[in-house]
């Protein structure tokens, strides 16, 4: 029997609306402001809106919410589009700009004035704030509230024509200064601002406010369900007021859900911007950031992000998710997809004294033991190898099963070797380990003579490639009282980026392409960096280690 997934509260609300025949078609949208890069939280919104549209056989619109000319940067437009496409949220060419609706918004404002539902107000910003009242006290009516329709129409047109200074006048909705909801106390719906807009140029010197513009954008596009985050819950009465007073025949319905927060992880644009500006990170796509472009560069896949968003769930109450859960998702996704290869990150030479000088054996190795479909490859085995420095100890502690004088281990996919000697430099650093191998013990030969307790990985010194490998930790320190200092600055983790040079990788890596991911035996999952890696100077980012601190429920 097929398992039926329990429906989240948004699906339940939509089911209800469909049953009551309120909408013919389900249409959702993702409306980012092009004022920064998208992050993992936006991915939740994108995948939720896209997923709902798909589930109900409806439509998913993409819309740049570019009504505010102060902050927008065309630089972000490109990156946002790329991120949405990468996540697989296909809007099938239904891409819109809110600024394309400025004419309709203006007409609706005029309509409100004619209906006696909007007025031009000359109070200063400070006065408007004073008059607004507080949570416990009602507001006071503006002395300009009862201007005649004719005067309002004339003034609003002159606002549009640029006759007034920035901030000199605003258009306000005439609702209720005594409302228990402050958002309904005659909110500003248009302001004067002589600013050049990236799309409409200098055509407008008045711009609509978000709470007025957004519902109109939704309604004009025939959005049925406008899914947004919880902070807009108190704005819903205003949203409903706008679409009702504008007399849209099929008003969209706003439904709020909780934002996605990651514990101890910075997502705020303000902080990321500062890190970028201070040169602490390598741009908005630094692999330590949970911007979508950073996650992509780090090696996360759209599938892993989708799984993470689904595991986080859709709810009405705020909660935080663990980064460990995101790590679990990428491990799950890559487990069967990636070749598992040998890479030595901190190399020391291992010399097999009884192995012929010029011999090269090509061992047949499965690319992924759990997924034979990925085929196999040849790995060169030679007299001189590299092993991890930590896999040899002169004086091992108890329960150390790797190489030490007199001990025998298995070289992964190859032979048993027994440590016979080692050489140190003048500083006492081990520079060479010597051993002998037993030809009888070849992997896959069915040898059963004796057992060893340790298996270590290795790379042929003769047939290998050099690489730079970057290991990451959280960019901020994970302390009890959070990652902010008292002065509001970030507590930076000095170990957030560790760069290892001269790592030795199997020769098969020579063909690795930017963005391609692998499992490095014992070290985790790694991807070829898309910005810094060159054909003859490979750079790998660690996506995630193999160790997990997260257990799925
Ligand atoms: P701003 O402070 O600039 O408004 P924003 O993060 O809200 O920042 P928008 O471009 O307005 O950015 O967001 C686009 C959409 O993504 C909105 O619908 C918003 O509600 C949603 N969104 C933003 N952050 C999150 C989050 N952490 N979790 C889920 N959805 C989010
Ligand atoms: Mg926003």
Coordinates of C-alpha atoms and ligand atoms in Angstrom, one line a residue:
X1 CA 0.0 0.0 0.0
X2 CA 1.2 3.5 -0.8
X3 CA 2.1 5.6 2.1
X4 CA 0.0 8.7 2.3
X5 CA 2.0 11.8 3.4
X6 CA 0.2 13.9 5.9
X7 CA -0.8 17.2 4.3
X8 CA 0.7 20.4 5.7
X9 CA -1.5 23.3 6.7
X10 CA -1.0 25.1 3.4
X11 CA -2.2 22.1 1.4
X12 CA -5.1 21.8 3.7
X13 CA -6.1 25.4 3.1
X14 CA -5.8 25.0 -0.6
X15 CA -7.8 21.8 -0.6
X16 CA -10.5 23.7 1.2
X17 CA -10.5 26.6 -1.2
X18 CA -10.7 24.2 -4.2
X19 CA -13.6 22.3 -2.6
X20 CA -15.4 25.6 -2.2
X21 CA -14.7 26.5 -5.8
X22 CA -12.8 29.7 -4.9
X23 CA -10.1 29.2 -7.6
X24 CA -10.0 27.5 -10.9
X25 CA -6.3 27.1 -10.9
X26 CA -3.6 27.2 -8.3
X27 CA -1.0 29.9 -9.1
X28 CA 2.0 30.6 -6.8
X29 CA 5.0 32.8 -7.1
X30 CA 8.4 33.5 -5.8
X31 CA 8.9 37.3 -5.5
X32 CA 12.5 38.1 -4.4
X33 CA 13.8 41.7 -4.1
X34 CA 16.9 41.9 -6.2
X35 CA 18.9 43.4 -3.3
X36 CA 21.2 40.5 -2.4
X37 CA 21.9 36.9 -3.1
X38 CA 19.5 34.1 -2.2
X39 CA 20.2 31.8 0.7
X40 CA 19.0 28.5 2.0
X41 CA 15.9 30.2 3.5
X42 CA 14.8 31.4 0.1
X43 CA 15.3 27.9 -1.2
X44 CA 12.5 26.9 1.2
X45 CA 10.2 29.6 -0.2
X46 CA 11.1 28.7 -3.9
X47 CA 10.6 25.0 -3.4
X48 CA 7.4 25.4 -1.5
X49 CA 5.8 27.7 -4.0
X50 CA 7.1 25.6 -7.0
X51 CA 6.1 22.4 -5.3
X52 CA 2.5 23.5 -4.5
X53 CA 2.0 24.7 -8.1
X54 CA 3.2 21.4 -9.4
X55 CA 1.3 19.3 -7.0
X56 CA -2.0 21.0 -8.0
X57 CA -1.2 21.1 -11.7
X58 CA -1.0 24.9 -11.6
X59 CA 1.5 27.6 -12.4
X60 CA 4.5 29.0 -10.7
X61 CA 5.6 32.5 -11.5
X62 CA 8.9 34.2 -11.0
X63 CA 8.7 37.9 -10.1
X64 CA 11.4 40.4 -9.3
X65 CA 9.9 42.6 -6.6
X66 CA 11.7 45.7 -7.8
X67 CA 9.5 48.4 -6.6
X68 CA 12.1 50.0 -4.3
X69 CA 14.7 51.8 -6.5
X70 CA 17.1 52.5 -3.6
X71 CA 18.4 49.1 -3.0
X72 CA 18.2 47.1 -6.2
X73 CA 21.2 46.1 -8.1
X74 CA 21.1 44.4 -11.5
X75 CA 24.1 42.4 -10.4
X76 CA 21.7 40.4 -8.2
X77 CA 19.1 39.8 -10.9
X78 CA 21.4 37.4 -12.8
X79 CA 22.5 35.5 -9.7
X80 CA 18.9 35.1 -8.4
X81 CA 17.7 33.7 -11.7
X82 CA 20.6 31.3 -11.9
X83 CA 19.9 30.0 -8.4
X84 CA 16.2 29.5 -9.0
X85 CA 16.9 27.6 -12.2
X86 CA 19.6 25.5 -10.5
X87 CA 17.1 24.5 -7.8
X88 CA 14.9 23.2 -10.6
X89 CA 12.0 25.5 -10.0
X90 CA 11.0 25.9 -13.6
X91 CA 8.8 28.9 -14.2
X92 CA 8.4 28.1 -17.9
X93 CA 9.2 31.6 -19.0
X94 CA 6.7 33.2 -16.6
X95 CA 9.1 35.8 -15.4
X96 CA 7.8 39.2 -14.4
X97 CA 9.0 42.5 -12.9
X98 CA 6.9 44.3 -10.4
X99 CA 8.0 47.6 -11.9
X100 CA 6.2 46.6 -15.1
X101 CA 3.0 47.2 -13.1
X102 CA 3.7 50.8 -12.1
X103 CA 1.1 52.1 -14.4
X104 CA -1.6 49.8 -13.1
X105 CA -0.6 50.6 -9.5
X106 CA -0.9 54.3 -10.2
X107 CA -4.4 53.8 -11.7
X108 CA -5.5 51.9 -8.6
X109 CA -4.2 54.6 -6.4
X110 CA -6.3 57.1 -8.4
X111 CA -9.2 54.8 -8.1
X112 CA -8.8 54.7 -4.3
X113 CA -8.7 58.5 -4.2
X114 CA -11.9 58.7 -6.2
X115 CA -13.6 56.3 -3.8
X116 CA -12.5 58.5 -0.9
X117 CA -10.2 55.7 0.3
X118 CA -6.9 57.5 -0.1
X119 CA -5.5 61.0 0.6
X120 CA -2.4 63.1 0.1
X121 CA -0.8 63.8 3.5
X122 CA 1.8 66.6 4.2
X123 CA 2.9 65.4 7.6
X124 CA 6.6 64.8 7.9
X125 CA 7.8 61.2 8.5
X126 CA 8.4 62.0 12.2
X127 CA 4.9 63.5 12.5
X128 CA 3.3 60.5 10.8
X129 CA 5.1 58.2 13.3
X130 CA 3.9 60.3 16.2
X131 CA 0.3 60.4 14.9
X132 CA 0.3 56.6 14.4
X133 CA -0.1 55.9 18.1
X134 CA 1.2 52.7 19.8
X135 CA 0.1 49.2 20.5
X136 CA -1.8 50.4 23.5
X137 CA -3.0 53.8 22.3
X138 CA -5.0 54.6 19.1
X139 CA -3.5 56.9 16.5
X140 CA -4.6 60.5 15.7
X141 CA -6.1 61.5 12.4
X142 CA -3.9 63.6 10.1
X143 CA -5.2 67.2 9.6
X144 CA -5.0 66.4 5.8
X145 CA -7.2 63.3 6.1
X146 CA -10.4 65.1 4.9
X147 CA -9.0 66.8 1.8
X148 CA -11.5 66.7 -1.1
X149 CA -11.3 64.1 -3.8
X150 CA -10.5 66.9 -6.3
X151 CA -7.6 68.3 -4.2
X152 CA -6.2 64.8 -3.6
X153 CA -6.4 64.0 -7.3
X154 CA -4.6 67.2 -8.2
X155 CA -1.9 66.8 -5.5
X156 CA -1.3 63.2 -6.4
X157 CA -0.9 64.0 -10.0
X158 CA 1.6 66.8 -9.1
X159 CA 3.4 64.3 -6.9
X160 CA 3.8 62.1 -10.0
X161 CA 4.9 65.1 -12.1
X162 CA 7.8 65.8 -9.7
X163 CA 6.5 69.1 -8.3
X164 CA 7.4 68.2 -4.7
X165 CA 10.6 67.4 -2.9
X166 CA 11.4 63.9 -1.7
X167 CA 9.4 63.1 1.4
X168 CA 7.3 66.3 1.1
X169 CA 4.1 64.5 0.5
X170 CA 2.8 60.9 0.7
X171 CA -0.4 59.2 -0.4
X172 CA -2.1 57.3 2.4
X173 CA -4.8 54.7 2.5
X174 CA -7.8 56.0 4.5
X175 CA -8.6 53.1 6.7
X176 CA -8.8 53.5 10.5
X177 CA -6.5 55.4 12.8
X178 CA -8.0 53.6 15.8
X179 CA -7.5 50.1 14.5
X180 CA -6.0 47.6 16.9
X181 CA -3.7 46.7 14.0
X182 CA -1.1 49.5 13.5
X183 CA -0.7 48.5 9.8
X184 CA -4.3 49.6 9.2
X185 CA -3.8 53.1 10.6
X186 CA -3.8 54.9 7.3
X187 CA -0.6 53.3 5.9
X188 CA 1.5 55.1 3.4
X189 CA 1.0 53.7 -0.1
X190 CA 3.0 56.1 -2.3
X191 CA 6.0 58.3 -1.5
X192 CA 7.9 60.9 -3.5
X193 CA 11.4 59.8 -4.4
X194 CA 13.3 61.2 -7.4
X195 CA 15.3 58.2 -8.0
X196 CA 16.4 56.4 -11.2
X197 CA 14.9 53.0 -11.4
X198 CA 16.9 50.2 -13.1
X199 CA 13.9 49.3 -15.2
X200 CA 11.7 52.4 -15.6
X201 CA 14.6 54.9 -15.6
X202 CA 13.4 58.4 -14.6
X203 CA 9.8 57.9 -15.6
X204 CA 8.6 57.9 -12.0
X205 CA 9.3 60.2 -9.1
X206 CA 6.7 58.4 -6.9
X207 CA 7.1 54.8 -5.9
X208 CA 4.5 52.5 -4.2
X209 CA 5.1 51.0 -0.8
X210 CA 5.5 47.2 -0.4
X211 CA 2.2 46.6 1.3
X212 CA 0.3 48.3 -1.4
X213 CA 2.3 47.0 -4.4
X214 CA 2.6 43.4 -3.4
X215 CA -1.1 42.4 -3.3
X216 CA -1.6 44.3 -6.6
X217 CA 1.3 42.4 -8.2
X218 CA -0.2 39.1 -7.0
X219 CA -3.7 39.9 -8.2
X220 CA -2.6 41.1 -11.6
X221 CA -0.8 37.9 -12.2
X222 CA -3.8 35.8 -11.1
X223 CA -1.9 34.4 -8.1
X224 CA -4.3 32.2 -6.1
X225 CA -2.2 31.7 -3.0
X226 CA 0.4 34.2 -1.9
X227 CA 2.7 32.3 0.4
X228 CA 4.8 34.4 2.6
X229 CA 6.7 34.3 5.9
X230 CA 5.2 34.9 9.3
X231 CA 6.2 38.5 9.7
X232 CA 3.5 39.4 7.2
X233 CA 0.7 37.9 9.2
X234 CA -0.2 41.3 10.7
X235 CA -0.1 42.8 7.3
X236 CA -2.7 40.4 5.9
X237 CA -5.7 42.7 6.7
X238 CA -4.1 45.4 4.7
X239 CA -3.3 42.9 1.9
X240 CA -7.0 42.0 1.8
X241 CA -8.1 45.6 2.0
X242 CA -6.0 46.5 -1.0
X243 CA -7.3 43.7 -3.3
X244 CA -10.9 44.3 -2.1
X245 CA -10.8 48.1 -2.6
X246 CA -9.0 47.7 -6.0
X247 CA -12.0 45.5 -6.9
X248 CA -10.1 42.5 -8.3
X249 CA -12.6 39.8 -9.2
X250 CA -10.5 36.9 -7.9
X251 CA -8.5 38.2 -4.9
X252 CA -5.5 36.1 -4.0
X253 CA -5.2 34.6 -0.5
X254 CA -2.2 35.2 1.6
X255 CA -1.0 32.4 3.8
X256 CA 2.0 32.7 6.1
X257 CA 4.5 30.1 7.1
X258 CA 7.6 30.0 9.4
X259 CA 11.0 31.0 8.0
X260 CA 13.7 28.5 7.8
X261 CA 16.4 29.3 10.3
X262 CA 19.7 27.4 10.7
X263 CA 21.1 27.2 14.2
X264 CA 24.4 29.1 14.6
X265 CA 24.5 29.9 10.9
X266 CA 24.5 33.4 9.5
X267 CA 22.0 34.1 6.7
X268 CA 21.3 37.8 7.2
X269 CA 22.1 39.9 4.2
X270 CA 23.6 42.6 6.5
X271 CA 26.2 40.2 7.9
X272 CA 27.1 38.5 4.7
X273 CA 27.4 41.9 2.9
X274 CA 29.9 43.0 5.6
X275 CA 31.9 39.7 5.3
X276 CA 32.1 40.3 1.6
X277 CA 33.0 43.9 1.9
X278 CA 35.6 43.3 4.6
X279 CA 37.2 40.6 2.3
X280 CA 36.7 37.9 5.0
X281 CA 35.0 35.7 2.5
X282 CA 35.6 35.2 -1.2
X283 CA 32.4 36.9 -2.4
X284 CA 28.7 35.9 -2.0
X285 CA 29.4 32.5 -3.2
X286 CA 32.2 31.7 -0.7
X287 CA 31.8 27.9 0.1
X288 CA 31.4 28.7 3.8
X289 CA 28.2 30.7 3.2
X290 CA 24.7 29.2 3.0
X291 CA 23.8 31.5 0.1
X292 CA 22.5 29.2 -2.7
X293 CA 25.6 30.1 -4.8
X294 CA 27.8 29.3 -1.8
X295 CA 26.2 26.0 -1.2
X296 CA 26.4 25.2 -5.0
X297 CA 30.1 26.0 -5.0
X298 CA 30.7 24.0 -1.8
X299 CA 29.2 21.0 -3.7
X300 CA 25.7 20.8 -2.4
X301 CA 23.1 19.5 -4.9
X302 CA 19.6 20.7 -5.6
X303 CA 18.4 17.3 -4.5
X304 CA 20.1 17.6 -1.1
X305 CA 18.6 21.1 -0.5
X306 CA 15.2 19.8 -1.5
X307 CA 15.5 16.9 0.9
X308 CA 16.6 19.3 3.7
X309 CA 13.7 21.7 3.1
X310 CA 11.3 18.7 3.2
X311 CA 12.8 17.4 6.4
X312 CA 12.6 20.8 8.0
X313 CA 8.8 20.8 7.3
X314 CA 6.3 23.6 6.7
X315 CA 4.8 25.0 9.8
X316 CA 3.2 28.0 11.3
X317 CA 5.5 28.2 14.3
X318 CA 9.1 29.3 14.3
X319 CA 11.8 26.6 14.7
X320 CA 15.4 26.3 13.8
X321 CA 17.0 23.5 11.9
X322 CA 20.4 22.0 12.4
X323 CA 23.2 22.3 9.9
X324 CA 24.0 18.6 10.7
X325 CA 20.7 17.8 9.0
X326 CA 21.7 19.5 5.8
X327 CA 25.0 17.5 6.0
X328 CA 23.0 14.4 6.4
X329 CA 21.0 15.2 3.2
X330 CA 24.1 15.8 1.1
X331 CA 25.7 12.6 2.3
X332 CA 22.5 10.7 1.5
X333 CA 22.4 12.2 -2.0
X334 CA 26.0 11.6 -2.9
X335 CA 26.4 8.2 -1.3
X336 CA 25.4 6.3 -4.4
X337 CA 26.3 8.9 -7.0
X338 CA 30.0 9.5 -6.4
X339 CA 33.1 7.6 -7.2
X340 CA 35.0 6.7 -4.1
X341 CA 38.7 7.4 -4.6
X342 CA 41.9 7.6 -2.6
X343 CA 43.4 11.0 -1.7
X344 CA 46.2 11.6 0.7
X345 CA 45.8 15.0 2.3
X346 CA 48.9 15.1 4.5
X347 CA 51.3 12.8 2.7
X348 CA 54.4 10.9 3.9
X349 CA 56.2 8.4 1.7
X350 CA 55.9 4.7 2.2
X351 CA 58.6 2.6 0.5
X352 CA 58.0 -1.1 -0.1
X353 CA 61.5 -2.5 0.1
X354 CA 60.8 -5.9 -1.4
X355 CA 58.7 -4.5 -4.3
X356 CA 60.4 -4.4 -7.7
X357 CA 61.8 -0.9 -8.6
X358 CA 60.1 -0.3 -11.9
X359 CA 57.0 -2.4 -11.6
X360 CA 53.6 -0.9 -12.0
X361 CA 50.5 -3.1 -11.2
X362 CA 47.1 -1.8 -12.3
X363 CA 44.6 -2.9 -9.7
X364 CA 41.0 -3.2 -10.6
X365 CA 38.9 -1.1 -8.2
X366 CA 35.2 -0.5 -8.0
X367 CA 34.3 3.2 -8.3
X368 CA 31.6 2.7 -5.7
X369 CA 31.4 -0.6 -3.9
X370 CA 27.7 0.1 -3.1
X371 CA 26.8 1.0 -6.7
X372 CA 28.4 -1.3 -9.3
X373 CA 26.7 0.7 -12.0
X374 CA 29.4 3.3 -11.6
X375 CA 31.9 0.8 -13.0
X376 CA 35.5 0.3 -12.1
X377 CA 38.9 1.9 -12.7
X378 CA 42.6 0.9 -12.7
X379 CA 44.7 2.2 -9.8
X380 CA 48.5 2.1 -10.1
X381 CA 50.4 0.3 -7.4
X382 CA 54.1 1.0 -7.2
X383 CA 57.1 0.6 -4.9
X384 CA 56.8 4.1 -3.6
X385 CA 53.5 5.3 -2.3
X386 CA 52.1 8.1 -0.2
X387 CA 50.1 7.5 2.9
X388 CA 48.6 9.9 5.5
X389 CA 51.1 11.1 8.0
X390 CA 48.7 10.2 10.8
X391 CA 48.6 6.6 9.6
X392 CA 52.1 6.0 10.9
X393 CA 53.3 6.3 14.5
X394 CA 56.6 5.6 16.0
X395 CA 55.2 4.9 19.4
X396 CA 51.5 4.1 19.0
X397 CA 49.0 4.5 21.8
X398 CA 46.8 1.5 22.7
X399 CA 44.2 0.6 20.1
X400 CA 46.2 2.2 17.3
X401 CA 45.8 -0.3 14.4
X402 CA 47.6 1.5 11.7
X403 CA 51.3 1.4 10.8
X404 CA 54.0 1.3 13.5
X405 CA 57.3 -0.6 13.6
X406 CA 56.5 -4.3 13.4
X407 CA 52.8 -3.9 12.7
X408 CA 51.0 -5.2 9.6
X409 CA 48.1 -3.4 7.9
X410 CA 46.1 -3.8 4.7
X411 CA 46.7 -1.2 2.0
X412 CA 43.2 -0.6 0.7
X413 CA 42.5 -2.6 -2.5
X414 CA 46.1 -3.9 -2.5
X415 CA 48.4 -5.9 -0.2
X416 CA 49.3 -6.4 3.4
X417 CA 52.4 -4.4 4.3
X418 CA 54.5 -4.7 7.5
X419 CA 56.4 -1.7 8.8
X420 CA 60.1 -2.4 9.1
X421 CA 61.7 1.0 9.5
X422 CA 61.3 4.8 9.2
X423 CA 63.6 7.8 8.5
X424 CA 63.5 11.2 10.2
X425 CA 64.9 14.5 9.1
X426 CA 67.2 16.6 11.3
X427 CA 64.1 18.1 13.0
X428 CA 62.8 14.7 14.0
X429 CA 60.0 14.7 11.4
X430 CA 59.3 11.4 9.8
X431 CA 60.0 11.7 6.1
X432 CA 59.9 8.1 5.0
X433 CA 58.3 4.9 6.3
X434 CA 59.6 1.5 5.1
X435 CA 57.8 -1.8 4.9
X436 CA 57.7 -5.1 3.1
X437 CA 54.6 -6.5 1.3
X438 CA 53.3 -10.0 1.1
X439 CA 52.4 -10.9 -2.5
X440 CA 50.0 -13.6 -1.2
X441 CA 47.7 -11.1 0.3
X442 CA 46.4 -9.2 -2.7
X443 CA 42.8 -7.9 -2.3
X444 CA 40.3 -10.1 -4.1
X445 CA 42.7 -13.1 -4.2
X446 CA 40.8 -14.9 -1.4
X447 CA 43.7 -14.9 1.0
X448 CA 42.7 -16.1 4.4
X449 CA 46.0 -16.9 6.1
X450 CA 45.9 -14.2 8.7
X451 CA 44.0 -11.1 9.6
X452 CA 45.1 -7.5 10.2
X453 CA 43.2 -4.9 12.2
X454 CA 43.8 -1.8 10.1
X455 CA 43.2 -0.7 6.5
X456 CA 44.9 2.5 5.3
X457 CA 44.6 4.3 2.0
X458 CA 47.5 5.3 -0.2
X459 CA 48.4 6.8 -3.6
X460 CA 51.2 5.8 -6.0
X461 CA 54.0 8.3 -5.8
X462 CA 54.7 7.6 -9.4
X463 CA 51.2 8.0 -10.7
X464 CA 49.4 10.7 -8.8
X465 CA 48.3 14.3 -9.2
X466 CA 48.9 17.1 -6.8
X467 CA 46.0 19.1 -5.5
X468 CA 45.0 21.9 -3.1
X469 CA 42.3 20.8 -0.7
X470 CA 40.2 23.2 1.4
X471 CA 38.6 22.1 4.6
X472 CA 35.8 24.2 6.1
X473 CA 34.2 24.9 9.4
X474 CA 31.4 27.3 10.4
X475 CA 32.5 30.9 9.6
X476 CA 31.3 31.9 13.1
X477 CA 32.1 30.4 16.5
X478 CA 29.3 28.2 17.9
X479 CA 29.0 29.5 21.4
X480 CA 26.3 29.2 24.0
X481 CA 25.4 32.9 23.8
X482 CA 25.4 33.0 20.0
X483 CA 27.8 34.3 17.4
X484 CA 27.5 38.1 18.0
X485 CA 29.9 40.1 20.2
X486 CA 28.4 42.8 22.4
X487 CA 29.1 45.4 19.8
X488 CA 27.2 43.5 17.2
X489 CA 30.2 42.2 15.3
X490 CA 30.6 38.6 14.4
X491 CA 32.7 36.1 16.4
X492 CA 34.7 34.7 13.6
X493 CA 36.0 31.2 13.6
X494 CA 39.8 31.3 12.8
X495 CA 39.6 27.7 11.5
X496 CA 36.7 28.3 9.1
X497 CA 39.0 27.7 6.2
X498 CA 42.1 25.5 6.2
X499 CA 44.0 25.2 2.9
X500 CA 46.1 22.1 2.4
X501 CA 48.7 22.3 -0.4
X502 CA 50.5 19.4 -2.0
X503 CA 47.9 16.8 -1.4
X504 CA 48.4 13.6 -3.4
X505 CA 45.4 12.2 -5.3
X506 CA 44.9 9.1 -7.5
X507 CA 45.8 9.9 -11.1
X508 CA 42.2 9.4 -12.2
X509 CA 41.5 12.8 -10.7
X510 CA 43.5 14.4 -13.4
X511 CA 40.3 14.5 -15.5
X512 CA 38.1 15.9 -12.7
X513 CA 35.9 18.7 -14.0
X514 CA 34.8 21.8 -12.0
X515 CA 31.7 21.0 -10.0
X516 CA 32.3 17.3 -10.1
X517 CA 32.1 15.5 -6.7
X518 CA 33.9 12.5 -5.2
X519 CA 34.2 10.7 -2.0
X520 CA 37.7 10.6 -0.7
X521 CA 38.1 7.5 1.3
X522 CA 37.9 8.3 5.0
X523 CA 37.9 12.1 4.5
X524 CA 34.4 12.8 3.2
X525 CA 32.9 14.3 0.1
X526 CA 34.7 16.8 -2.0
X527 CA 34.0 18.9 -5.1
X528 CA 36.2 20.5 -7.7
X529 CA 36.0 24.3 -7.0
X530 CA 34.3 26.1 -9.9
X531 CA 36.2 29.3 -9.5
X532 CA 39.7 28.5 -8.5
X533 CA 40.4 25.0 -9.9
X534 CA 42.6 24.8 -13.0
X535 CA 43.3 21.8 -15.2
X536 CA 46.9 21.6 -13.9
X537 CA 46.2 23.0 -10.5
X538 CA 43.2 21.3 -9.0
X539 CA 41.4 22.8 -6.0
X540 CA 38.9 20.7 -4.1
X541 CA 36.4 21.9 -1.5
X542 CA 35.3 19.6 1.3
X543 CA 31.5 19.4 1.1
X544 CA 31.1 17.4 4.3
X545 CA 33.1 14.8 6.3
X546 CA 31.8 11.2 6.6
X547 CA 31.2 11.5 10.3
X548 CA 27.6 12.3 11.2
X549 CA 26.1 13.8 14.3
X550 CA 22.6 13.7 13.0
X551 CA 20.2 10.8 13.1
X552 CA 17.1 10.9 11.0
X553 CA 13.9 10.5 13.0
Ligands
LIG1 P1 14.7 41.6 2.8 O1 15.1 41.9 4.2 O2 15.5 42.2 1.8 O3 13.2 41.7 2.5 P2 14.3 38.8 2.4 O4 15.2 37.7 2.9 O5 12.9 38.8 2.9 O6 15.1 40.1 2.7 P3 13.1 38.8 -0.2 O7 13.8 38.9 -1.5 O8 12.1 39.8 0.1 O9 14.3 38.7 0.8 O10 12.5 37.3 -0.1 C1 11.9 36.7 -1.1 C2 11.0 35.6 -0.6 O11 11.7 34.7 0.2 C3 9.9 36.2 0.4 O12 8.7 35.6 0.0 C4 10.4 35.8 1.7 O13 9.3 35.7 2.6 C5 11.1 34.5 1.5 N1 12.1 34.2 2.5 C6 13.1 35.1 2.9 N2 13.8 34.5 3.9 C7 13.3 33.3 4.2 C8 13.5 32.2 5.1 N3 14.5 32.3 5.9 N4 12.8 31.1 5.0 C9 11.8 31.0 4.2 N5 11.4 32.0 3.3 C10 12.2 33.1 3.3
LIG2 MG1 11.5 40.8 1.9

